[in-house]
Amino acid sequence: MRAIAGRRPGTRVVRVLLALLGAALALGACAQVVPGVAVPDPAASAPPGLERFYGQELAWGPCAPFATTEQDRQIYADPALQCARLEVPLDYAEPEGRTATIAVLRHVAPTSPERIGSLVLNPGGPGASGIQTAAYLSTSLVGTEVGRRFDVVGFDPRGVGASEPSIRCLTGPERDADRRDDDTDSSPAGVAQTEAEEQQMVGLCAQRTGTDVLANVGTRDVARDMDVLRAALGDARLTYLGYSYGTRIGSTYAEQFPRNVRAMVLDGALDPDQDPTTELIEQGRGFQGAFDAFARDCASRPNCPLGQDPAQTTRAYQELTRPLIDAPLPLPDGRVLSYADAQQGTINALYVEAYWPRLVRALNDLRAGQGSALMTLSDEYYERNPDGTYDSSQDAFEAIRCVDDPRVTDPARALARAQAYNEAAPFLDSGRGASGARDSCAFWPVPPTSQPHLPQVEGLAPPLVVSTTGDPATPYQAGVELARALDGALLTKVGDDHTAVFQNSQCVDDIATRYLVDGVLPPPNATCPAT
């Protein structure tokens, strides 16, 4: 794994949903019916040259062929789920050229005059599977007002999951080796070694995926795919729920197609005008805040591996994990727990408060010389399968962020960024000094396709932005800024979890339901309490 400073730990919400969707949701009662409006002729309103894509009919069938893991195969066997492939241009500038297919999954609402249309969702990442998340979320929404009024639809963005072609950079053994690697050496030789590894990985991405694919996997193109999907679903306007990085897809769509939006819930926001270095530093502060909240809770309990003094927990964590730099911990399966994996496993557990007990147990195990529990948390973050294979999520994360964001190619700027990250998140500081190694994006073979900016959204129906006060991955202020940029309503959720909609907050779910069904926004300064 590359050094954390210089990359964003993935802002994926799918693990949060899988952790929390076991409880049934009880949303608001039925309200005034807002009938859905079918598209009379999608091809007639398509952008020039894209008529055949906008006018395509989706061939729905069983979802089993779309499964990429054993867990997926079990869930996708549900006969209530239907899957299809949406054809889109690989390059929208050349619609007659090579095409890609987008994997789509839906859970159909009961046949009823109350049906409004489709609720399209994205779980974040970038790189997370939307069809997997839709399969889980739709199960929890059965019998709720949202489940009765909408088909729940998820899609794997281009290059991700079951969509084709898939982004592929590293094999399973290569990813394992990457995670074992020590990138804490900040000497000139250590920086050179890390950068050589980054360049090697970039070369493998280009070789195995193709530069034509890598050039067209950014959010700009995902948003265009989503409008093709809207038309293929038969919806005159889009109803959308985006988590985490999915809020960037939403704001990009809102700028490209403002008059095609019916309703848009953006939860766990990314600030569209924030440069990626500032975003990284702010996220570091967010993870430090989440670690401090975890540590305070831990210190109040007798079995806390960090001790009972909250003022010393960061130091205690460093003393527990830093020895792994020189002496990775052997594991029963033949692997070793590296310092980087210990950090990533910890970060994974900080996404949602429900994982804190697991982190306590894992750190206690580490104190006792056992690393399997912490490695499991890291494996879950990286989506490593029991057979040692990986899904495409981490490869996609690298590729998408490298075409979405401006690059840091100046070594002095890379060093300053790493130093600022260590100051923002001292619990992740290796103690070896900040490294000026540039990350993979500095060597990426295709140019960026997006830049941070304030979106122009004239004609957009006001969206609902949900932001959690202690969100570790997408800081609260980013939601404030996104709501302001889109002239939308802000709903504040008090808590420490990453995202909130349909995750066991009755208050949040009631407000989101009223907005999705009736278009009713909450009053100014609306706040939901901690759950």
Short mmCIF file of C-alpha atoms in Angstrom, two decimals:
data_model
loop_
_atom_site.label_atom_id
_atom_site.label_comp_id
_atom_site.label_asym_id
_atom_site.label_seq_id
_atom_site.Cartn_x
_atom_site.Cartn_y
_atom_site.Cartn_z
CA MET A 1 0.00 0.00 0.00
CA ARG A 2 1.26 3.46 -0.84
CA ALA A 3 1.79 6.06 1.83
CA ILE A 4 -1.51 7.47 3.04
CA ALA A 5 -0.33 11.05 2.66
CA GLY A 6 -0.61 11.57 -1.07
CA ARG A 7 -3.76 9.53 -1.56
CA ARG A 8 -7.27 9.73 -0.20
CA PRO A 9 -8.36 6.71 1.82
CA GLY A 10 -11.43 5.61 -0.15
CA THR A 11 -14.62 7.41 0.70
CA ARG A 12 -16.71 4.29 0.22
CA VAL A 13 -20.01 3.85 1.99
CA VAL A 14 -20.79 0.30 0.93
CA ARG A 15 -19.19 -1.22 4.06
CA VAL A 16 -21.32 1.07 6.19
CA LEU A 17 -24.48 -0.06 4.46
CA LEU A 18 -23.59 -3.72 4.80
CA ALA A 19 -22.92 -3.20 8.50
CA LEU A 20 -26.13 -1.36 9.25
CA LEU A 21 -28.82 -2.64 6.90
CA GLY A 22 -29.80 -5.56 9.07
CA ALA A 23 -32.46 -3.55 10.87
CA ALA A 24 -35.81 -2.93 9.19
CA LEU A 25 -36.59 0.68 8.33
CA ALA A 26 -39.87 2.31 9.28
CA LEU A 27 -40.31 5.38 7.14
CA GLY A 28 -43.06 8.01 7.02
CA ALA A 29 -46.67 7.31 6.14
CA CYS A 30 -48.07 7.68 2.66
CA ALA A 31 -48.55 11.23 1.45
CA GLN A 32 -49.87 12.95 -1.62
CA VAL A 33 -49.25 10.92 -4.76
CA VAL A 34 -46.72 12.31 -7.21
CA PRO A 35 -47.14 10.23 -10.36
CA GLY A 36 -44.10 9.22 -12.35
CA VAL A 37 -43.74 10.57 -15.86
CA ALA A 38 -42.54 8.19 -18.54
CA VAL A 39 -40.33 9.37 -21.37
CA PRO A 40 -42.47 9.28 -24.55
CA ASP A 41 -39.48 8.96 -26.86
CA PRO A 42 -36.07 9.02 -25.16
CA ALA A 43 -34.21 9.12 -28.48
CA ALA A 44 -36.07 12.24 -29.56
CA SER A 45 -34.57 14.30 -26.72
CA ALA A 46 -31.10 12.72 -26.85
CA PRO A 47 -28.02 14.84 -27.49
CA PRO A 48 -27.10 14.71 -31.20
CA GLY A 49 -25.38 11.49 -32.18
CA LEU A 50 -26.50 9.61 -29.07
CA GLU A 51 -30.02 8.66 -30.17
CA ARG A 52 -29.34 4.91 -30.32
CA PHE A 53 -27.99 4.91 -26.77
CA TYR A 54 -30.83 6.95 -25.30
CA GLY A 55 -33.43 4.90 -27.16
CA GLN A 56 -32.15 1.44 -26.15
CA GLU A 57 -34.37 -1.00 -24.30
CA LEU A 58 -32.81 -2.80 -21.37
CA ALA A 59 -33.03 -6.60 -21.52
CA TRP A 60 -33.74 -7.47 -17.89
CA GLY A 61 -32.88 -10.94 -16.66
CA PRO A 62 -31.41 -12.88 -13.70
CA CYS A 63 -28.58 -11.24 -11.77
CA ALA A 64 -26.47 -14.37 -11.18
CA PRO A 65 -24.21 -13.71 -14.21
CA PHE A 66 -23.33 -10.30 -12.74
CA ALA A 67 -21.93 -11.68 -9.48
CA THR A 68 -18.21 -11.15 -8.89
CA THR A 69 -17.98 -12.79 -5.43
CA GLU A 70 -19.60 -15.72 -3.63
CA GLN A 71 -21.46 -13.25 -1.40
CA ASP A 72 -22.85 -11.56 -4.51
CA ARG A 73 -24.00 -14.89 -5.91
CA GLN A 74 -26.04 -15.56 -2.80
CA ILE A 75 -27.70 -12.14 -2.78
CA TYR A 76 -28.25 -11.95 -6.53
CA ALA A 77 -30.16 -15.23 -6.48
CA ASP A 78 -33.14 -13.28 -5.11
CA PRO A 79 -35.82 -13.52 -7.85
CA ALA A 80 -37.02 -10.02 -6.96
CA LEU A 81 -33.81 -8.61 -8.45
CA GLN A 82 -33.34 -8.03 -12.17
CA CYS A 83 -30.15 -7.13 -14.02
CA ALA A 84 -29.28 -5.74 -17.44
CA ARG A 85 -26.45 -4.13 -19.39
CA LEU A 86 -26.60 -0.55 -20.61
CA GLU A 87 -24.52 0.26 -23.69
CA VAL A 88 -22.70 3.61 -23.71
CA PRO A 89 -19.92 5.14 -25.84
CA LEU A 90 -16.48 4.59 -24.38
CA ASP A 91 -15.64 8.10 -25.59
CA TYR A 92 -18.59 10.47 -25.92
CA ALA A 93 -16.60 12.51 -28.45
CA GLU A 94 -16.69 9.43 -30.72
CA PRO A 95 -20.13 7.85 -30.24
CA GLU A 96 -19.69 5.62 -33.28
CA GLY A 97 -16.50 4.12 -31.87
CA ARG A 98 -15.84 1.56 -29.16
CA THR A 99 -18.57 1.06 -26.55
CA ALA A 100 -18.72 0.02 -22.91
CA THR A 101 -21.48 -1.72 -20.99
CA ILE A 102 -22.74 -0.61 -17.60
CA ALA A 103 -24.05 -3.27 -15.19
CA VAL A 104 -27.49 -2.28 -13.83
CA LEU A 105 -29.58 -3.92 -11.09
CA ARG A 106 -33.11 -3.09 -10.00
CA HIS A 107 -35.66 -4.15 -7.43
CA VAL A 108 -39.04 -3.38 -8.97
CA ALA A 109 -41.66 -1.54 -6.95
CA PRO A 110 -45.08 -3.21 -6.66
CA THR A 111 -47.39 -2.45 -9.57
CA SER A 112 -49.43 0.47 -8.34
CA PRO A 113 -50.69 3.91 -9.41
CA GLU A 114 -48.51 5.25 -6.58
CA ARG A 115 -45.28 4.27 -8.34
CA ILE A 116 -43.18 7.34 -9.10
CA GLY A 117 -40.27 5.90 -11.06
CA SER A 118 -36.71 4.82 -10.36
CA LEU A 119 -34.46 5.75 -7.44
CA VAL A 120 -30.93 5.51 -8.84
CA LEU A 121 -28.14 5.25 -6.28
CA ASN A 122 -24.37 5.24 -6.06
CA PRO A 123 -22.48 4.15 -2.91
CA GLY A 124 -19.23 6.06 -3.38
CA GLY A 125 -15.60 5.10 -3.66
CA PRO A 126 -14.74 5.86 -6.34
CA GLY A 127 -14.77 2.19 -7.25
CA ALA A 128 -17.61 0.75 -5.17
CA SER A 129 -20.28 -1.45 -6.75
CA GLY A 130 -23.67 0.20 -7.11
CA ILE A 131 -25.45 -3.03 -8.04
CA GLN A 132 -24.22 -4.72 -4.87
CA THR A 133 -25.38 -1.82 -2.72
CA ALA A 134 -28.76 -1.64 -4.45
CA ALA A 135 -29.30 -5.35 -3.82
CA TYR A 136 -28.74 -4.89 -0.07
CA LEU A 137 -30.51 -1.55 0.28
CA SER A 138 -33.60 -2.65 -1.65
CA THR A 139 -34.05 -5.56 0.77
CA SER A 140 -34.23 -3.17 3.71
CA LEU A 141 -36.62 -0.86 1.85
CA VAL A 142 -39.22 -3.53 1.09
CA GLY A 143 -42.53 -2.48 2.64
CA THR A 144 -41.41 1.12 3.22
CA GLU A 145 -42.85 4.08 1.37
CA VAL A 146 -39.69 4.47 -0.68
CA GLY A 147 -39.74 0.78 -1.58
CA ARG A 148 -43.39 1.01 -2.63
CA ARG A 149 -43.01 4.16 -4.70
CA PHE A 150 -39.68 3.55 -6.47
CA ASP A 151 -37.78 0.87 -8.31
CA VAL A 152 -34.44 0.79 -6.47
CA VAL A 153 -31.72 0.89 -9.14
CA GLY A 154 -27.96 0.60 -8.78
CA PHE A 155 -25.25 0.65 -11.43
CA ASP A 156 -21.55 -0.14 -11.50
CA PRO A 157 -19.87 2.94 -12.99
CA ARG A 158 -17.80 2.39 -16.11
CA GLY A 159 -14.71 0.32 -15.34
CA VAL A 160 -16.09 -0.82 -11.97
CA GLY A 161 -17.37 -4.19 -10.77
CA ALA A 162 -19.44 -6.06 -13.36
CA SER A 163 -19.27 -3.26 -15.94
CA GLU A 164 -17.12 -3.91 -18.99
CA PRO A 165 -14.34 -3.27 -19.79
CA SER A 166 -13.08 -3.43 -16.20
CA ILE A 167 -10.19 -1.43 -14.79
CA ARG A 168 -7.40 -3.82 -13.85
CA CYS A 169 -3.96 -2.85 -12.55
CA LEU A 170 -2.64 -5.41 -10.05
CA THR A 171 -3.20 -9.13 -9.65
CA GLY A 172 -4.07 -10.55 -6.23
CA PRO A 173 -0.44 -11.48 -5.36
CA GLU A 174 0.75 -8.10 -6.64
CA ARG A 175 -1.79 -6.28 -4.46
CA ASP A 176 -0.73 -8.36 -1.46
CA ALA A 177 2.90 -7.40 -2.12
CA ASP A 178 1.94 -3.74 -2.52
CA ARG A 179 0.24 -3.83 0.88
CA ARG A 180 3.28 -5.45 2.51
CA ASP A 181 5.64 -2.85 1.12
CA ASP A 182 7.15 -0.27 3.49
CA ASP A 183 6.88 3.26 2.11
CA THR A 184 7.87 5.08 5.29
CA ASP A 185 11.50 5.66 4.26
CA SER A 186 11.70 9.42 3.63
CA SER A 187 15.34 9.41 2.51
CA PRO A 188 16.16 10.23 -1.14
CA ALA A 189 16.68 6.53 -1.79
CA GLY A 190 13.36 5.65 -0.13
CA VAL A 191 11.52 8.30 -2.13
CA ALA A 192 13.07 7.04 -5.36
CA GLN A 193 12.05 3.47 -4.55
CA THR A 194 8.45 4.46 -3.78
CA GLU A 195 8.17 6.50 -6.96
CA ALA A 196 9.60 3.63 -9.03
CA GLU A 197 6.91 1.36 -7.59
CA GLU A 198 4.24 3.92 -8.44
CA GLN A 199 5.47 4.15 -12.02
CA GLN A 200 5.52 0.37 -12.31
CA MET A 201 1.91 0.18 -11.12
CA VAL A 202 0.87 2.89 -13.59
CA GLY A 203 2.52 0.94 -16.40
CA LEU A 204 0.59 -2.18 -15.44
CA CYS A 205 -2.68 -0.22 -15.39
CA ALA A 206 -2.03 1.09 -18.89
CA GLN A 207 -0.99 -2.34 -20.17
CA ARG A 208 -3.86 -4.32 -18.62
CA THR A 209 -6.68 -1.79 -18.98
CA GLY A 210 -5.70 0.30 -22.00
CA THR A 211 -5.13 4.03 -22.13
CA ASP A 212 -8.33 4.54 -24.13
CA VAL A 213 -10.30 3.14 -21.18
CA LEU A 214 -8.26 5.02 -18.57
CA ALA A 215 -8.86 8.29 -20.42
CA ASN A 216 -12.63 7.91 -20.13
CA VAL A 217 -13.38 6.59 -16.63
CA GLY A 218 -13.76 9.94 -14.87
CA THR A 219 -16.84 11.35 -13.16
CA ARG A 220 -17.53 13.55 -16.20
CA ASP A 221 -18.28 10.41 -18.22
CA VAL A 222 -20.08 8.55 -15.41
CA ALA A 223 -22.56 11.43 -15.17
CA ARG A 224 -23.26 11.20 -18.89
CA ASP A 225 -23.81 7.45 -18.54
CA MET A 226 -26.31 8.15 -15.78
CA ASP A 227 -28.39 10.31 -18.11
CA VAL A 228 -28.44 7.52 -20.69
CA LEU A 229 -29.57 5.20 -17.88
CA ARG A 230 -32.31 7.64 -16.87
CA ALA A 231 -33.72 7.55 -20.39
CA ALA A 232 -33.40 3.77 -20.71
CA LEU A 233 -35.31 3.37 -17.42
CA GLY A 234 -38.15 5.43 -18.87
CA ASP A 235 -37.87 8.35 -16.45
CA ALA A 236 -38.35 11.89 -17.73
CA ARG A 237 -36.27 13.18 -14.82
CA LEU A 238 -33.76 11.57 -12.51
CA THR A 239 -34.34 10.72 -8.83
CA TYR A 240 -30.93 10.06 -7.30
CA LEU A 241 -29.32 9.08 -4.00
CA GLY A 242 -25.54 9.49 -3.88
CA TYR A 243 -23.30 8.65 -0.94
CA SER A 244 -19.78 9.99 -0.39
CA TYR A 245 -18.00 10.11 -3.78
CA GLY A 246 -21.49 9.52 -5.20
CA THR A 247 -22.19 13.15 -4.28
CA ARG A 248 -19.53 14.15 -6.82
CA ILE A 249 -21.33 12.11 -9.45
CA GLY A 250 -24.54 13.87 -8.40
CA SER A 251 -23.15 17.41 -8.53
CA THR A 252 -21.48 16.68 -11.88
CA TYR A 253 -24.78 15.38 -13.26
CA ALA A 254 -26.58 18.41 -11.86
CA GLU A 255 -24.24 20.70 -13.78
CA GLN A 256 -24.46 18.75 -17.03
CA PHE A 257 -28.23 18.08 -16.92
CA PRO A 258 -29.79 20.48 -14.37
CA ARG A 259 -33.27 20.33 -15.90
CA ASN A 260 -33.27 16.53 -15.92
CA VAL A 261 -33.22 16.28 -12.10
CA ARG A 262 -36.46 15.46 -10.27
CA ALA A 263 -34.91 15.00 -6.80
CA MET A 264 -31.35 14.45 -5.56
CA VAL A 265 -30.18 13.38 -2.10
CA LEU A 266 -26.44 13.87 -1.57
CA ASP A 267 -25.13 12.29 1.64
CA GLY A 268 -21.53 12.57 2.90
CA ALA A 269 -20.57 15.33 0.52
CA LEU A 270 -17.40 16.17 -1.34
CA ASP A 271 -16.92 19.91 -1.86
CA PRO A 272 -16.86 20.39 -5.67
CA ASP A 273 -14.69 23.52 -5.44
CA GLN A 274 -12.04 22.12 -3.08
CA ASP A 275 -8.63 21.23 -4.48
CA PRO A 276 -7.59 17.62 -3.78
CA THR A 277 -4.70 18.54 -1.49
CA THR A 278 -6.97 20.56 0.80
CA GLU A 279 -9.53 17.77 0.63
CA LEU A 280 -6.90 15.23 1.66
CA ILE A 281 -5.78 17.33 4.63
CA GLU A 282 -9.36 17.94 5.75
CA GLN A 283 -10.05 14.23 5.52
CA GLY A 284 -6.97 13.58 7.64
CA ARG A 285 -8.43 15.89 10.29
CA GLY A 286 -11.69 13.99 9.97
CA PHE A 287 -10.03 10.65 10.63
CA GLN A 288 -8.10 12.11 13.55
CA GLY A 289 -11.40 13.38 14.98
CA ALA A 290 -12.96 9.95 14.51
CA PHE A 291 -9.94 8.31 16.13
CA ASP A 292 -10.18 10.71 19.08
CA ALA A 293 -13.90 9.92 19.49
CA PHE A 294 -13.14 6.20 19.37
CA ALA A 295 -10.25 6.62 21.81
CA ARG A 296 -12.38 8.55 24.31
CA ASP A 297 -14.97 5.81 24.23
CA CYS A 298 -12.27 3.15 24.48
CA ALA A 299 -10.55 4.87 27.42
CA SER A 300 -13.78 4.78 29.38
CA ARG A 301 -13.71 0.98 29.33
CA PRO A 302 -11.45 -1.31 31.36
CA ASN A 303 -10.20 -3.36 28.39
CA CYS A 304 -9.00 -0.44 26.26
CA PRO A 305 -5.73 -1.31 24.48
CA LEU A 306 -4.82 2.40 24.40
CA GLY A 307 -5.06 2.92 28.16
CA GLN A 308 -7.44 5.02 30.23
CA ASP A 309 -5.93 8.48 29.60
CA PRO A 310 -7.59 10.04 26.52
CA ALA A 311 -4.73 12.55 26.25
CA GLN A 312 -2.28 9.69 25.62
CA THR A 313 -4.25 7.52 23.20
CA THR A 314 -2.60 8.82 20.02
CA ARG A 315 0.82 8.12 21.49
CA ALA A 316 -0.32 4.71 22.72
CA TYR A 317 -1.60 3.83 19.23
CA GLN A 318 1.70 4.91 17.67
CA GLU A 319 3.67 2.79 20.16
CA LEU A 320 1.45 -0.17 19.33
CA THR A 321 1.66 0.09 15.52
CA ARG A 322 5.06 1.65 14.72
CA PRO A 323 7.05 -1.52 15.56
CA LEU A 324 5.36 -3.11 12.54
CA ILE A 325 7.48 -0.90 10.26
CA ASP A 326 10.62 -2.88 11.07
CA ALA A 327 8.96 -6.13 12.14
CA PRO A 328 5.70 -6.99 10.31
CA LEU A 329 3.70 -9.53 12.29
CA PRO A 330 3.48 -13.06 10.82
CA LEU A 331 -0.07 -14.37 10.42
CA PRO A 332 -1.40 -17.95 10.43
CA ASP A 333 -2.27 -17.77 6.70
CA GLY A 334 1.36 -17.12 5.76
CA ARG A 335 0.96 -13.39 5.22
CA VAL A 336 2.23 -10.64 7.51
CA LEU A 337 0.48 -7.66 9.07
CA SER A 338 2.35 -4.61 7.79
CA TYR A 339 2.33 -1.16 9.33
CA ALA A 340 0.29 0.06 6.35
CA ASP A 341 -2.31 -2.68 6.82
CA ALA A 342 -2.58 -1.89 10.53
CA GLN A 343 -3.32 1.74 9.61
CA GLN A 344 -5.83 0.80 6.91
CA GLY A 345 -7.62 -1.67 9.15
CA THR A 346 -7.94 1.04 11.77
CA ILE A 347 -9.25 3.55 9.24
CA ASN A 348 -11.81 1.03 8.02
CA ALA A 349 -13.16 0.61 11.55
CA LEU A 350 -13.41 4.38 12.02
CA TYR A 351 -15.97 4.76 9.21
CA VAL A 352 -18.83 3.62 11.44
CA GLU A 353 -19.24 3.52 15.21
CA ALA A 354 -20.66 0.00 15.03
CA TYR A 355 -17.13 -1.20 14.15
CA TRP A 356 -15.47 0.31 17.23
CA PRO A 357 -15.78 -2.89 19.33
CA ARG A 358 -14.05 -4.79 16.53
CA LEU A 359 -11.21 -2.29 16.57
CA VAL A 360 -10.84 -2.64 20.35
CA ARG A 361 -10.56 -6.41 19.97
CA ALA A 362 -8.14 -6.10 17.06
CA LEU A 363 -5.83 -3.71 18.91
CA ASN A 364 -5.92 -5.89 22.02
CA ASP A 365 -4.96 -8.82 19.82
CA LEU A 366 -2.10 -6.76 18.39
CA ARG A 367 -0.83 -6.08 21.91
CA ALA A 368 -0.84 -9.85 22.43
CA GLY A 369 1.15 -10.43 19.23
CA GLN A 370 -1.79 -11.48 17.07
CA GLY A 371 -2.64 -9.56 13.90
CA SER A 372 -5.40 -11.51 12.15
CA ALA A 373 -8.31 -9.35 13.36
CA LEU A 374 -6.67 -6.12 12.22
CA MET A 375 -5.72 -7.74 8.92
CA THR A 376 -9.34 -8.79 8.40
CA LEU A 377 -10.42 -5.16 8.78
CA SER A 378 -7.83 -4.15 6.19
CA ASP A 379 -8.88 -6.99 3.85
CA GLU A 380 -12.48 -5.78 4.06
CA TYR A 381 -11.42 -2.28 3.04
CA TYR A 382 -9.51 -3.62 0.04
CA GLU A 383 -12.31 -6.07 -0.88
CA ARG A 384 -9.94 -9.06 -0.72
CA ASN A 385 -11.71 -12.38 -1.25
CA PRO A 386 -10.94 -15.53 0.81
CA ASP A 387 -9.14 -17.06 -2.20
CA GLY A 388 -6.71 -14.14 -2.37
CA THR A 389 -8.32 -12.39 -5.33
CA TYR A 390 -9.54 -8.79 -5.28
CA ASP A 391 -12.39 -7.03 -6.97
CA SER A 392 -11.63 -4.02 -9.16
CA SER A 393 -12.45 -1.40 -6.53
CA GLN A 394 -8.92 -0.37 -5.55
CA ASP A 395 -7.71 -0.31 -9.16
CA ALA A 396 -10.74 1.77 -10.11
CA PHE A 397 -10.16 4.10 -7.16
CA GLU A 398 -6.67 4.89 -8.43
CA ALA A 399 -7.73 5.34 -12.05
CA ILE A 400 -10.78 7.52 -11.41
CA ARG A 401 -9.15 9.90 -8.95
CA CYS A 402 -6.19 10.32 -11.30
CA VAL A 403 -8.42 11.62 -14.10
CA ASP A 404 -10.74 13.55 -11.78
CA ASP A 405 -8.14 15.60 -9.90
CA PRO A 406 -5.24 17.92 -10.71
CA ARG A 407 -1.89 16.18 -10.24
CA VAL A 408 0.85 17.02 -7.77
CA THR A 409 4.01 16.63 -9.85
CA ASP A 410 6.33 18.97 -7.91
CA PRO A 411 8.31 17.00 -5.28
CA ALA A 412 8.36 20.04 -2.97
CA ARG A 413 4.56 20.23 -3.05
CA ALA A 414 4.32 16.49 -2.45
CA LEU A 415 6.54 16.84 0.62
CA ALA A 416 4.54 19.79 1.96
CA ARG A 417 1.34 17.80 1.47
CA ALA A 418 2.73 14.83 3.39
CA GLN A 419 3.91 17.07 6.22
CA ALA A 420 0.50 18.74 6.46
CA TYR A 421 -1.22 15.33 6.54
CA ASN A 422 0.97 14.15 9.41
CA GLU A 423 0.04 17.28 11.34
CA ALA A 424 -3.66 16.79 10.58
CA ALA A 425 -3.70 13.09 11.52
CA PRO A 426 -0.87 12.46 14.00
CA PHE A 427 -2.15 8.99 14.92
CA LEU A 428 -1.13 7.93 11.38
CA ASP A 429 2.32 9.55 11.56
CA SER A 430 5.02 6.87 11.19
CA GLY A 431 7.61 8.91 13.09
CA ARG A 432 10.05 8.46 10.17
CA GLY A 433 9.49 11.93 8.72
CA ALA A 434 7.23 12.97 5.87
CA SER A 435 8.02 11.53 2.45
CA GLY A 436 8.07 13.68 -0.66
CA ALA A 437 7.29 10.69 -2.89
CA ARG A 438 4.77 11.55 -5.58
CA ASP A 439 1.80 9.24 -5.95
CA SER A 440 0.62 7.33 -9.00
CA CYS A 441 -1.36 10.26 -10.41
CA ALA A 442 1.86 12.21 -11.00
CA PHE A 443 2.82 9.53 -13.55
CA TRP A 444 -0.63 8.80 -15.00
CA PRO A 445 -0.57 8.24 -18.79
CA VAL A 446 -3.67 10.31 -19.65
CA PRO A 447 -4.63 13.88 -18.67
CA PRO A 448 -7.29 14.84 -16.12
CA THR A 449 -10.82 15.33 -17.42
CA SER A 450 -12.12 17.42 -14.50
CA GLN A 451 -11.04 20.33 -12.31
CA PRO A 452 -12.45 21.54 -8.97
CA HIS A 453 -14.94 24.34 -9.58
CA LEU A 454 -18.29 25.75 -8.50
CA PRO A 455 -20.93 24.01 -10.64
CA GLN A 456 -23.30 26.10 -12.75
CA VAL A 457 -26.75 24.62 -12.17
CA GLU A 458 -29.35 27.05 -13.46
CA GLY A 459 -32.75 25.33 -13.53
CA LEU A 460 -31.82 22.64 -10.99
CA ALA A 461 -34.51 21.49 -8.56
CA PRO A 462 -33.04 22.13 -5.06
CA PRO A 463 -31.26 19.00 -3.79
CA LEU A 464 -31.17 17.70 -0.22
CA VAL A 465 -27.62 17.55 1.19
CA VAL A 466 -27.06 15.47 4.33
CA SER A 467 -23.90 16.03 6.36
CA THR A 468 -22.84 14.34 9.61
CA THR A 469 -21.04 16.41 12.23
CA GLY A 470 -18.32 13.85 12.98
CA ASP A 471 -18.11 12.12 9.60
CA PRO A 472 -14.52 10.79 9.43
CA ALA A 473 -14.17 10.59 5.65
CA THR A 474 -16.19 13.53 4.30
CA PRO A 475 -16.01 16.39 6.81
CA TYR A 476 -19.20 18.22 7.77
CA GLN A 477 -18.17 21.54 6.22
CA ALA A 478 -17.97 19.95 2.78
CA GLY A 479 -21.73 19.31 3.00
CA VAL A 480 -22.31 22.93 3.96
CA GLU A 481 -20.34 24.06 0.91
CA LEU A 482 -22.06 21.63 -1.47
CA ALA A 483 -25.54 22.72 -0.33
CA ARG A 484 -24.51 26.33 -0.88
CA ALA A 485 -23.03 25.61 -4.32
CA LEU A 486 -26.17 23.81 -5.52
CA ASP A 487 -28.60 26.16 -3.74
CA GLY A 488 -29.97 23.16 -1.89
CA ALA A 489 -31.16 22.38 1.63
CA LEU A 490 -28.76 21.14 4.30
CA LEU A 491 -29.77 18.49 6.83
CA THR A 492 -27.32 18.12 9.72
CA LYS A 493 -26.97 14.70 11.33
CA VAL A 494 -25.25 14.61 14.72
CA GLY A 495 -22.93 11.61 14.98
CA ASP A 496 -19.59 10.02 14.06
CA ASP A 497 -20.58 7.70 11.20
CA HIS A 498 -19.84 8.11 7.50
CA THR A 499 -23.22 8.99 5.90
CA ALA A 500 -26.72 8.61 7.35
CA VAL A 501 -29.59 8.09 4.89
CA PHE A 502 -31.39 4.74 5.37
CA GLN A 503 -28.92 3.77 8.09
CA ASN A 504 -31.12 3.55 11.18
CA SER A 505 -31.86 7.22 11.84
CA GLN A 506 -35.65 7.60 11.84
CA CYS A 507 -35.30 11.38 11.72
CA VAL A 508 -33.05 11.35 8.65
CA ASP A 509 -35.13 8.71 6.91
CA ASP A 510 -38.40 10.58 7.44
CA ILE A 511 -36.97 13.78 5.98
CA ALA A 512 -35.34 11.97 3.05
CA THR A 513 -38.58 10.11 2.33
CA ARG A 514 -40.72 13.24 2.28
CA TYR A 515 -38.25 14.87 -0.06
CA LEU A 516 -37.92 11.89 -2.42
CA VAL A 517 -41.66 11.27 -2.57
CA ASP A 518 -43.14 14.78 -2.38
CA GLY A 519 -40.22 17.10 -3.03
CA VAL A 520 -40.62 18.67 0.43
CA LEU A 521 -37.35 20.06 1.79
CA PRO A 522 -36.66 20.39 5.53
CA PRO A 523 -36.71 23.85 7.16
CA PRO A 524 -33.47 25.84 7.52
CA ASN A 525 -31.05 24.55 10.17
CA ALA A 526 -32.79 21.17 10.29
CA THR A 527 -30.86 18.78 12.55
CA CYS A 528 -31.28 15.12 13.43
CA PRO A 529 -29.91 13.85 16.76
CA ALA A 530 -27.34 11.14 17.28
CA THR A 531 -28.64 7.58 17.10
#
